[in-house]
Coordinates of C-alpha atoms in Angstrom, one line a residue:
M1 CA 0.0 0.0 0.0
L2 CA 2.8 2.4 1.0
Q3 CA 4.7 1.7 -2.2
L4 CA 1.6 2.3 -4.3
V5 CA 1.1 5.7 -2.6
I6 CA 4.7 6.8 -3.1
S7 CA 4.7 5.6 -6.8
A8 CA 1.5 7.5 -7.4
S9 CA 2.9 10.6 -5.7
I10 CA 6.1 10.5 -7.8
L11 CA 4.0 10.3 -10.9
H12 CA 2.0 13.2 -9.6
V13 CA 5.1 15.2 -9.1
K14 CA 6.3 14.5 -12.7
V15 CA 2.9 15.9 -14.0
I16 CA 3.3 18.9 -11.8
V17 CA 6.8 19.6 -13.1
Q18 CA 5.6 19.3 -16.7
L19 CA 2.8 21.8 -16.1
L20 CA 5.3 24.1 -14.4
L21 CA 7.6 24.0 -17.4
S22 CA 4.7 24.9 -19.7
T23 CA 4.0 28.0 -17.8
L24 CA 7.5 29.4 -17.7
N25 CA 7.1 31.4 -20.9
V26 CA 4.1 33.4 -19.7
L27 CA 5.2 34.3 -16.2
D28 CA 6.5 37.8 -15.9
D29 CA 5.3 39.2 -12.5
G30 CA 7.3 38.1 -9.5
V31 CA 4.5 37.6 -7.0
F32 CA 2.2 35.9 -9.6
A33 CA 5.0 33.6 -10.5
I34 CA 5.4 32.3 -7.0
F35 CA 1.7 32.0 -6.7
T36 CA 1.5 30.0 -9.9
A37 CA 4.4 27.7 -8.8
G38 CA 2.7 27.3 -5.5
A39 CA -0.6 26.5 -7.1
L40 CA 1.1 23.8 -9.2
L41 CA 3.0 22.4 -6.2
S42 CA -0.3 22.3 -4.3
G43 CA -0.8 19.0 -6.2
L44 CA 1.2 17.6 -3.3
V45 CA -1.6 18.6 -0.8
P46 CA -2.9 15.0 -0.9
L47 CA 0.5 13.9 0.5
R48 CA 0.0 16.5 3.3
R49 CA -3.3 14.8 4.1
L50 CA -1.7 11.5 4.3
I51 CA 0.8 12.9 6.8
R52 CA -2.0 14.1 9.0
A53 CA -3.5 10.7 8.7
K54 CA -0.2 9.3 9.9
V55 CA 0.2 7.1 6.8
F56 CA 4.0 7.9 6.9
D57 CA 6.4 10.3 8.4
G58 CA 6.3 14.0 7.5
S59 CA 9.9 14.1 6.6
I60 CA 9.2 12.1 3.4
V61 CA 6.8 14.7 2.1
E62 CA 9.2 17.5 3.1
N63 CA 11.9 15.8 1.1
I64 CA 9.6 15.5 -1.9
F65 CA 8.8 19.2 -1.7
L66 CA 12.6 19.9 -1.3
S67 CA 13.3 17.7 -4.3
C68 CA 10.7 19.6 -6.4
R69 CA 12.3 22.9 -5.4
S70 CA 15.7 21.5 -6.4
L71 CA 14.7 20.9 -9.9
P72 CA 16.4 23.5 -12.1
Y73 CA 13.3 25.0 -13.7
V74 CA 11.3 25.1 -10.5
R75 CA 14.3 26.6 -8.7
Q76 CA 14.7 29.2 -11.4
V77 CA 11.0 30.3 -11.2
V78 CA 11.0 30.5 -7.4
Q79 CA 14.4 32.3 -7.1
S80 CA 13.5 34.8 -9.8
S81 CA 10.2 35.5 -8.2
K82 CA 11.7 35.9 -4.7
K83 CA 14.4 38.3 -6.1
K84 CA 11.7 40.6 -7.5
I85 CA 9.9 40.7 -4.1
L86 CA 13.1 41.2 -2.2
C87 CA 14.3 44.0 -4.5
E88 CA 11.1 45.9 -4.0
L89 CA 11.3 45.5 -0.2
D90 CA 15.0 46.5 -0.4
R91 CA 14.1 49.8 -2.1
S92 CA 11.4 50.4 0.4
M93 CA 13.6 49.8 3.4
R94 CA 16.4 51.9 2.0
S95 CA 14.1 54.8 1.3
N96 CA 12.7 54.7 4.9
G97 CA 15.9 53.9 6.6
I98 CA 18.6 56.1 8.4
T99 CA 20.3 58.2 5.8
V100 CA 23.7 58.6 7.5
D101 CA 26.4 56.2 6.3
K102 CA 26.6 53.0 8.3
I103 CA 29.6 52.6 10.7
R104 CA 31.7 49.7 9.6
E105 CA 34.7 49.9 11.8
L106 CA 36.0 51.5 15.0
P107 CA 37.0 55.2 14.7
K108 CA 40.7 55.7 14.8
I109 CA 40.2 58.1 17.7
G110 CA 37.3 57.8 20.2
L111 CA 34.5 60.4 19.7
D112 CA 33.7 62.9 22.4
A113 CA 30.4 62.6 24.3
T114 CA 28.7 65.5 22.5
E115 CA 29.4 63.9 19.1
I116 CA 28.1 60.5 20.2
L117 CA 24.9 62.0 21.6
N118 CA 24.3 64.0 18.4
Q119 CA 24.7 60.9 16.3
A120 CA 22.4 58.9 18.5
T121 CA 19.8 61.7 18.4
F122 CA 20.0 61.8 14.6
R123 CA 19.4 58.1 14.4
Q124 CA 16.5 58.2 16.8
E125 CA 14.7 60.6 14.5
K126 CA 13.9 57.7 12.1
D127 CA 12.2 55.7 14.9
Y128 CA 8.5 55.4 14.2
A129 CA 7.0 55.7 17.6
D130 CA 7.5 58.8 19.9
P131 CA 7.2 57.2 23.4
F132 CA 5.8 60.5 24.8
L133 CA 3.0 60.9 22.3
S134 CA 0.0 59.1 21.0
S135 CA 1.0 56.1 19.0
R136 CA -0.5 54.5 15.9
M137 CA 1.3 51.3 16.6
T138 CA 0.0 48.1 18.1
G139 CA 1.6 47.3 21.4
T140 CA 5.3 48.2 21.5
I141 CA 5.0 51.4 23.5
Y142 CA 3.5 50.8 26.9
A143 CA 4.8 53.4 29.4
T144 CA 4.2 57.0 28.3
E145 CA 4.5 59.2 31.4
P146 CA 7.8 61.1 31.4
T147 CA 8.1 61.0 35.2
H148 CA 7.8 57.2 35.2
R149 CA 10.4 56.8 32.5
K150 CA 12.7 59.0 34.4
V151 CA 12.3 57.0 37.6
C152 CA 13.2 53.8 35.6
N153 CA 16.1 55.4 33.7
D154 CA 17.6 57.0 36.9
T155 CA 17.4 53.7 38.8
Y156 CA 18.9 51.9 35.9
C157 CA 21.9 54.2 35.8
K158 CA 22.6 53.5 39.5
F159 CA 22.9 49.8 38.9
A160 CA 24.1 49.6 35.3
H161 CA 27.4 48.2 36.4
A162 CA 25.9 45.5 38.6
N163 CA 25.7 41.8 37.8
P164 CA 23.5 39.5 39.9
L165 CA 25.6 36.5 38.9
H166 CA 28.0 37.8 41.6
V167 CA 25.6 37.9 44.5
D168 CA 28.4 38.5 47.0
A169 CA 29.4 41.7 45.2
F170 CA 25.9 43.0 44.3
P171 CA 23.5 41.8 47.0
S172 CA 21.3 44.8 46.3
V173 CA 20.1 43.7 42.8
A174 CA 19.8 40.1 44.1
R175 CA 17.4 41.4 46.7
M176 CA 15.5 43.5 44.1
E177 CA 15.1 40.4 41.9
S178 CA 13.6 38.5 44.8
E179 CA 11.3 41.4 45.6
I180 CA 10.1 41.6 42.0
V181 CA 9.2 37.9 42.1
N182 CA 7.4 38.3 45.4
M183 CA 5.3 41.3 44.2
A184 CA 4.3 39.4 41.0
A185 CA 3.5 36.2 42.9
A186 CA 1.3 38.1 45.4
F187 CA -1.3 39.1 42.7
L188 CA -1.0 35.9 40.7
G189 CA -2.2 33.5 43.4
G190 CA 0.8 33.2 45.7
N191 CA 0.3 33.0 49.5
D192 CA 1.8 31.5 52.7
R193 CA 0.6 28.1 51.6
L194 CA 1.6 28.3 48.0
R195 CA 5.1 29.7 47.9
I196 CA 5.5 30.9 44.3
C197 CA 9.1 31.4 43.2
G198 CA 10.9 32.5 40.1
T199 CA 13.6 34.6 38.4
V200 CA 13.8 37.7 36.2
T201 CA 14.6 37.2 32.5
S202 CA 15.4 39.3 29.5
G203 CA 12.0 39.0 27.9
G204 CA 8.9 36.9 27.3
T205 CA 10.7 34.4 25.0
E206 CA 13.4 33.7 27.5
S207 CA 10.8 33.2 30.2
I208 CA 8.9 30.8 28.1
L209 CA 12.0 28.9 27.0
T210 CA 13.2 28.7 30.5
A211 CA 9.9 27.4 31.9
L212 CA 9.6 24.8 29.1
R213 CA 13.1 23.5 29.5
A214 CA 12.7 23.2 33.3
S215 CA 9.3 21.5 32.8
R216 CA 10.8 19.1 30.3
D217 CA 13.7 18.1 32.5
F218 CA 11.4 17.8 35.6
V219 CA 8.8 15.5 34.0
C220 CA 11.4 13.4 32.1
Y221 CA 13.1 12.8 35.4
L222 CA 9.9 11.8 37.1
K223 CA 8.5 9.6 34.3
D224 CA 11.7 8.4 32.7
I225 CA 10.8 9.9 29.3
D226 CA 13.4 10.1 26.5
Q227 CA 11.1 11.5 23.7
P228 CA 9.2 14.3 25.4
E229 CA 6.1 16.0 23.9
M230 CA 4.3 19.2 24.6
I231 CA 0.7 20.1 23.7
V232 CA 0.1 23.6 22.3
A233 CA -2.8 25.3 20.6
S234 CA -2.3 26.6 17.0
T235 CA -2.5 30.1 18.6
A236 CA 0.4 29.5 21.0
H237 CA 3.2 32.0 20.9
A238 CA 6.1 31.4 18.4
A239 CA 8.4 30.9 21.3
V240 CA 7.1 27.3 21.6
Y241 CA 8.5 26.5 18.2
K242 CA 11.9 27.8 19.4
A243 CA 11.6 25.6 22.5
A244 CA 10.7 22.6 20.5
E245 CA 13.7 23.1 18.2
Y246 CA 16.2 24.0 20.9
F247 CA 15.2 21.4 23.5
K248 CA 14.2 18.6 21.2
I249 CA 10.6 18.5 22.4
K250 CA 8.0 17.1 19.9
L251 CA 5.4 19.9 19.3
V252 CA 1.9 18.5 19.3
R253 CA -0.3 21.2 17.9
V254 CA -4.1 21.1 18.5
P255 CA -6.8 23.3 17.0
V256 CA -8.9 25.9 18.7
S257 CA -12.6 26.1 18.9
E258 CA -14.8 28.7 17.3
N259 CA -14.3 31.0 20.3
G260 CA -10.6 30.8 19.9
Q261 CA -9.8 28.7 23.0
I262 CA -7.7 25.6 22.8
K263 CA -10.0 22.6 22.0
L264 CA -10.2 20.4 25.1
S265 CA -11.3 17.3 23.3
A266 CA -8.1 17.6 21.1
V267 CA -6.0 18.0 24.2
N268 CA -7.5 14.9 25.7
R269 CA -6.8 12.9 22.6
A270 CA -3.2 14.2 22.4
V271 CA -2.1 13.5 25.9
N272 CA 0.0 10.4 26.4
H273 CA 2.9 9.0 28.6
R274 CA 5.4 11.2 26.8
T275 CA 3.5 14.5 27.4
V276 CA 5.7 16.7 29.6
L277 CA 3.7 19.9 29.3
I278 CA 0.5 21.5 28.2
Y279 CA 0.8 25.1 27.1
A280 CA -2.0 27.7 27.7
S281 CA -2.3 31.4 27.0
A282 CA -3.8 34.2 29.1
P283 CA -4.4 35.7 26.6
T284 CA -3.3 34.4 23.2
Y285 CA -1.2 36.8 21.3
P286 CA -3.2 36.7 18.0
H287 CA -6.7 37.0 19.2
G288 CA -6.7 38.0 22.9
V289 CA -8.5 34.9 24.1
V290 CA -7.9 33.2 27.5
D291 CA -7.7 29.5 27.3
P292 CA -9.9 27.3 29.6
I293 CA -7.1 26.9 32.2
E294 CA -9.2 25.2 34.9
S295 CA -10.1 22.4 32.6
L296 CA -6.5 22.1 31.3
G297 CA -5.4 21.9 35.0
I298 CA -7.6 18.9 35.5
I299 CA -6.1 17.2 32.4
A300 CA -2.5 18.1 33.5
I301 CA -3.0 16.6 36.9
K302 CA -4.4 13.4 35.5
A303 CA -1.6 13.2 33.0
K304 CA 1.1 14.0 35.6
C305 CA 2.5 16.7 33.4
C306 CA 3.2 20.4 33.8
L307 CA 0.9 23.2 32.8
H308 CA 2.5 26.5 31.7
I309 CA 0.5 29.7 31.4
D310 CA 1.8 32.3 28.9
A311 CA 0.7 35.5 30.6
C312 CA 3.4 37.7 28.9
L313 CA 0.6 40.0 27.7
G314 CA -1.9 39.5 30.4
G315 CA 0.1 39.1 33.6
F316 CA -0.2 42.8 34.7
V317 CA -3.6 43.4 33.3
L318 CA -5.9 40.3 33.8
P319 CA -5.5 40.1 37.6
F320 CA -6.9 43.6 37.7
I321 CA -9.4 43.3 34.9
S322 CA -10.9 40.3 36.7
K323 CA -11.9 42.5 39.6
N324 CA -14.2 44.4 37.2
E325 CA -17.7 42.9 37.6
T326 CA -18.7 43.7 33.9
V327 CA -15.9 41.5 32.5
S328 CA -16.0 37.7 32.6
L329 CA -12.7 35.9 32.2
P330 CA -11.5 32.3 33.0
K331 CA -9.3 31.8 36.0
F332 CA -5.7 31.7 34.9
D333 CA -3.1 31.9 37.7
F334 CA -1.6 29.8 40.4
T335 CA -5.0 29.5 42.2
V336 CA -5.9 27.0 39.5
P337 CA -4.9 23.5 40.5
G338 CA -2.4 22.0 38.0
V339 CA -0.7 25.3 37.0
T340 CA 3.0 24.8 37.5
S341 CA 4.6 27.8 35.8
M342 CA 3.8 31.2 34.3
S343 CA 5.6 33.8 32.2
I344 CA 4.7 37.6 32.6
D345 CA 6.4 40.5 30.9
T346 CA 7.3 43.5 33.1
H347 CA 8.4 45.4 30.0
K348 CA 4.9 45.4 28.6
Y349 CA 2.0 46.3 31.0
G350 CA 4.4 46.3 34.0
F351 CA 5.7 49.5 32.4
A352 CA 9.4 48.7 32.8
Q353 CA 11.9 49.4 30.1
K354 CA 12.6 46.8 27.4
G355 CA 14.6 43.7 28.4
S356 CA 12.6 42.5 31.4
S357 CA 10.3 39.6 32.2
I358 CA 9.5 37.2 35.0
V359 CA 9.2 33.4 35.0
L360 CA 7.3 32.0 38.0
Y361 CA 7.1 28.4 39.4
S362 CA 4.7 26.7 41.7
S363 CA 7.6 25.2 43.7
T364 CA 11.3 25.6 44.2
V365 CA 11.7 21.9 43.2
L366 CA 10.6 22.8 39.6
R367 CA 12.7 26.0 39.6
Q368 CA 15.8 24.1 40.3
F369 CA 15.5 22.3 37.0
Q370 CA 16.1 25.7 35.3
Y371 CA 19.5 26.0 37.0
T372 CA 22.8 25.0 35.4
S373 CA 25.3 23.6 38.0
I374 CA 28.8 22.5 37.1
T375 CA 31.1 20.7 39.5
D376 CA 34.1 19.7 37.4
W377 CA 34.9 22.9 35.5
T378 CA 38.5 24.0 35.9
G379 CA 37.2 27.5 36.6
G380 CA 35.7 26.2 39.9
L381 CA 32.2 25.3 41.1
Y382 CA 29.7 27.1 38.9
I383 CA 25.9 27.7 39.3
S384 CA 23.7 29.9 37.1
P385 CA 20.0 30.3 37.8
T386 CA 19.1 31.4 34.2
P387 CA 20.3 30.6 30.6
A388 CA 22.2 33.9 30.7
G389 CA 25.2 33.9 33.0
S390 CA 25.9 37.6 33.5
R391 CA 22.8 39.7 33.6
S392 CA 22.1 43.4 33.8
G393 CA 21.6 44.7 37.3
G394 CA 20.4 47.9 35.8
L395 CA 17.5 46.1 34.1
I396 CA 16.5 44.3 37.2
A397 CA 16.7 47.6 39.2
Q398 CA 14.6 49.6 36.8
T399 CA 12.0 46.8 36.8
W400 CA 11.8 46.9 40.6
A401 CA 11.5 50.7 40.4
S402 CA 8.7 50.5 37.8
M403 CA 6.6 48.1 39.9
L404 CA 7.0 50.2 43.1
H405 CA 6.3 53.4 41.2
V406 CA 3.0 52.2 39.6
G407 CA 1.7 50.2 42.5
R408 CA -1.5 48.3 42.8
A409 CA -3.7 51.4 42.3
G410 CA -1.8 52.3 39.1
Y411 CA -2.2 48.9 37.6
M412 CA -5.9 48.9 38.5
A413 CA -6.4 52.2 36.8
A414 CA -4.5 51.1 33.7
A415 CA -6.6 47.9 33.4
E416 CA -9.8 49.9 33.8
D417 CA -8.7 52.2 30.9
I418 CA -8.1 49.2 28.7
V419 CA -11.5 47.7 29.5
V420 CA -13.3 50.9 28.6
A421 CA -11.2 51.4 25.4
V422 CA -11.4 47.8 24.2
S423 CA -15.2 47.6 24.8
Q424 CA -15.7 50.7 22.7
L425 CA -13.3 49.5 20.0
R426 CA -15.1 46.1 19.7
N427 CA -18.4 47.8 19.3
D428 CA -17.1 50.2 16.7
I429 CA -15.5 47.3 14.6
K430 CA -18.8 45.3 14.8
R431 CA -20.4 48.2 13.0
I432 CA -18.0 48.1 10.0
E433 CA -19.6 46.2 7.2
G434 CA -17.2 43.5 5.9
L435 CA -15.4 42.9 9.2
A436 CA -16.0 40.3 12.0
L437 CA -14.4 40.1 15.4
I438 CA -12.3 37.1 16.5
G439 CA -12.7 36.0 20.1
E440 CA -15.2 37.0 22.8
H441 CA -13.0 38.0 25.8
I442 CA -12.4 41.6 26.8
T443 CA -8.6 41.7 27.0
M444 CA -6.0 44.1 25.6
V445 CA -6.0 42.5 22.1
V446 CA -8.8 43.2 19.6
A447 CA -8.6 41.0 16.4
W448 CA -10.8 41.1 13.3
R449 CA -11.0 39.3 10.0
S450 CA -12.8 39.9 6.7
S451 CA -16.4 38.7 6.4
D452 CA -16.7 39.8 2.8
K453 CA -15.1 38.0 -0.1
Q454 CA -14.4 41.3 -1.8
V455 CA -12.4 42.6 1.2
N456 CA -8.8 41.3 1.3
I457 CA -7.7 41.9 4.9
Y458 CA -4.1 42.1 3.8
D459 CA -4.9 44.9 1.4
V460 CA -6.8 46.6 4.2
N461 CA -3.6 46.4 6.3
D462 CA -1.5 47.9 3.5
M463 CA -3.9 50.8 3.2
M464 CA -3.8 51.3 7.0
T465 CA 0.0 51.2 6.8
S466 CA 0.0 53.9 4.1
K467 CA -1.9 56.1 6.6
G468 CA 0.6 55.6 9.3
W469 CA -0.8 52.7 11.3
R470 CA 1.2 49.7 12.3
L471 CA -1.2 46.8 13.0
A472 CA -0.3 43.1 13.6
V473 CA -0.8 40.9 10.6
L474 CA -2.2 37.4 11.4
Q475 CA -2.8 34.2 9.4
N476 CA -4.9 31.1 9.7
P477 CA -7.3 32.8 9.6
S478 CA -6.2 35.9 7.7
A479 CA -6.8 38.8 10.2
L480 CA -5.4 41.9 11.9
H481 CA -5.2 42.9 15.5
I482 CA -4.3 45.9 17.6
C483 CA -2.9 45.5 21.1
V484 CA -4.4 48.5 23.1
T485 CA -1.9 50.4 25.3
K486 CA -1.7 53.7 27.1
A487 CA 0.1 55.1 24.1
N488 CA -2.6 54.3 21.5
I489 CA -5.8 54.6 23.4
S490 CA -6.4 58.2 22.4
A491 CA -5.9 57.3 18.7
L492 CA -8.4 54.4 18.5
G493 CA -11.3 56.6 17.3
E494 CA -9.2 57.8 14.4
M495 CA -8.1 54.2 13.7
V496 CA -11.7 53.1 13.4
R497 CA -12.4 55.8 10.8
D498 CA -9.4 54.9 8.7
L499 CA -10.2 51.2 9.0
K500 CA -13.7 51.8 7.7
S501 CA -12.3 53.8 4.8
A502 CA -9.7 51.1 4.0
V503 CA -12.4 48.4 4.0
D504 CA -14.5 50.4 1.6
S505 CA -11.6 51.2 -0.7
S506 CA -10.4 47.6 -0.7
R507 CA -13.5 46.5 -2.5
N508 CA -12.5 48.5 -5.6
L509 CA -8.8 47.8 -5.4
Q510 CA -7.4 46.7 -8.8
R511 CA -3.8 45.9 -7.7
T512 CA -2.0 45.4 -4.5
I513 CA -0.2 48.4 -3.0
P514 CA 3.6 48.5 -4.0
G515 CA 5.9 47.5 -1.1
G516 CA 3.0 46.2 0.9
K517 CA 2.7 42.9 2.9
A518 CA -0.3 41.6 1.0
P519 CA 1.7 39.7 -1.6
I520 CA 3.9 38.1 1.0
Y521 CA 1.0 37.0 3.2
G522 CA -1.0 35.9 0.2
L523 CA 2.0 33.8 -0.8
A524 CA 2.3 32.3 2.6
H525 CA -1.4 31.5 2.8
G526 CA -1.4 29.9 -0.7
L527 CA 1.7 27.7 -0.7
P528 CA 1.5 24.2 0.7
D529 CA 5.3 24.1 0.6
R530 CA 6.2 26.0 3.7
G531 CA 9.9 25.6 2.9
V532 CA 9.5 28.4 0.2
V533 CA 7.9 30.7 2.8
K534 CA 10.7 29.9 5.4
E535 CA 13.4 30.7 2.9
L536 CA 11.7 34.0 1.9
L537 CA 11.3 35.0 5.6
K538 CA 15.0 34.3 6.2
D539 CA 15.9 36.5 3.1
I540 CA 13.7 39.3 4.4
Q541 CA 15.4 39.0 7.8
D542 CA 18.8 39.4 6.1
L543 CA 17.5 42.6 4.5
M544 CA 16.3 43.9 7.8
L545 CA 19.7 43.3 9.5
E546 CA 21.7 44.7 6.6
N547 CA 19.5 47.8 5.7
T548 CA 18.9 49.2 9.2

């Protein structure tokens, strides 16, 4: 049976290639060329279905796709088409980039302080968002008050030289880190009975990676597992893919229900002896939906695995929103039985400067699995609590200062502002013909998709970008979102007006906007061969690194 399937597939590939060759003479537009090649390669979709049905391993199909792309004519079409897209993006980046010549080597003689600050100021003028003014950008800028920023900056400067790796030399920042963890634990379910612990990290991704590695090692130790698996929703943050790749954990993706929550029936089917962790979000980055964490806790306890809550967005908002009687949200913190770890970002709604997050654990036993201890190094006995060895004492200190400066009342007020703004925004978007909201929860994220076949949501985004808006572009389903912050609340009314105008204009759009994202996201959505999309993303990343 398997040989028959493979033989038929190979014959299918040959037909595809012949069709592809016959189209080479008529392809002249870069984006259309990739779409056409993708459409022809989509004949391999039946193989994808076989993979999902577990007829044979996915690597076989990946190799078939790779082989097709390796054929000279296919490679020529794809490379030529990619080149056209990249050239257009390159021109766009260069025209919008910093105009001063890029520094490529050390100056022969060091510059004086005035010259350095002048150059820094000139470069800053190209930054899109003014942190002190209303922003048209989703998320990104969270703290806007000059006084608060000054408190954080001044505190950072006092401890910029400090390194918590050397506790004996810098006990001050070690104490601050402990106090940061204590303050966060106190509003996330910690008490005298449940002694929540944790560490400060450099950001949400590090917090997630750290928690997932610790969970893997902990459960593998307890259950003697050598091929660990973790269950995540299709809406889980991209950091889980990094964790799977870095730590050799099989990623078991399950779908979400119509309301955007992870589908419990799929989780129950996916759980097995090798499951080390279930991953939940509070809320999800794409749609602002809080997963059914109480139900997931029951499953995790029964499966004897860990349950991580990604509250990087919601950690400093949901605890205070939940006190609003008009808002109904699932329970999500350490008060839920089965929750073993959480990640929360202090550099988002905690209003600290960038480079700061917290990973929390339900017990010190679990936290110890995040440590690295080395006993036979020639440099002596070594212990490091986080993946990073040396860390910035300044970042820890300014995080500590931010939390103390805002206080419980400040976080309550910020959460209330978000509830009011998000409720109004959701009502406004509901009234725009051709759009439909995704998700039902009132959180900081509002997501919407097209409900009209004549409205391409990616074209809508490009038109919004041309008007100065920077929204988040989503896929599966194609959608947009805005993460509401202090910086953009006052601009939401104007955003709704521009959004309605963009939706109306998109119905009559004859061609995509030059330099926009619509062709790229259309390509990503249409190609069954994700390898082409991955290659394109890597090429775009190269452009970003080289042209900034």
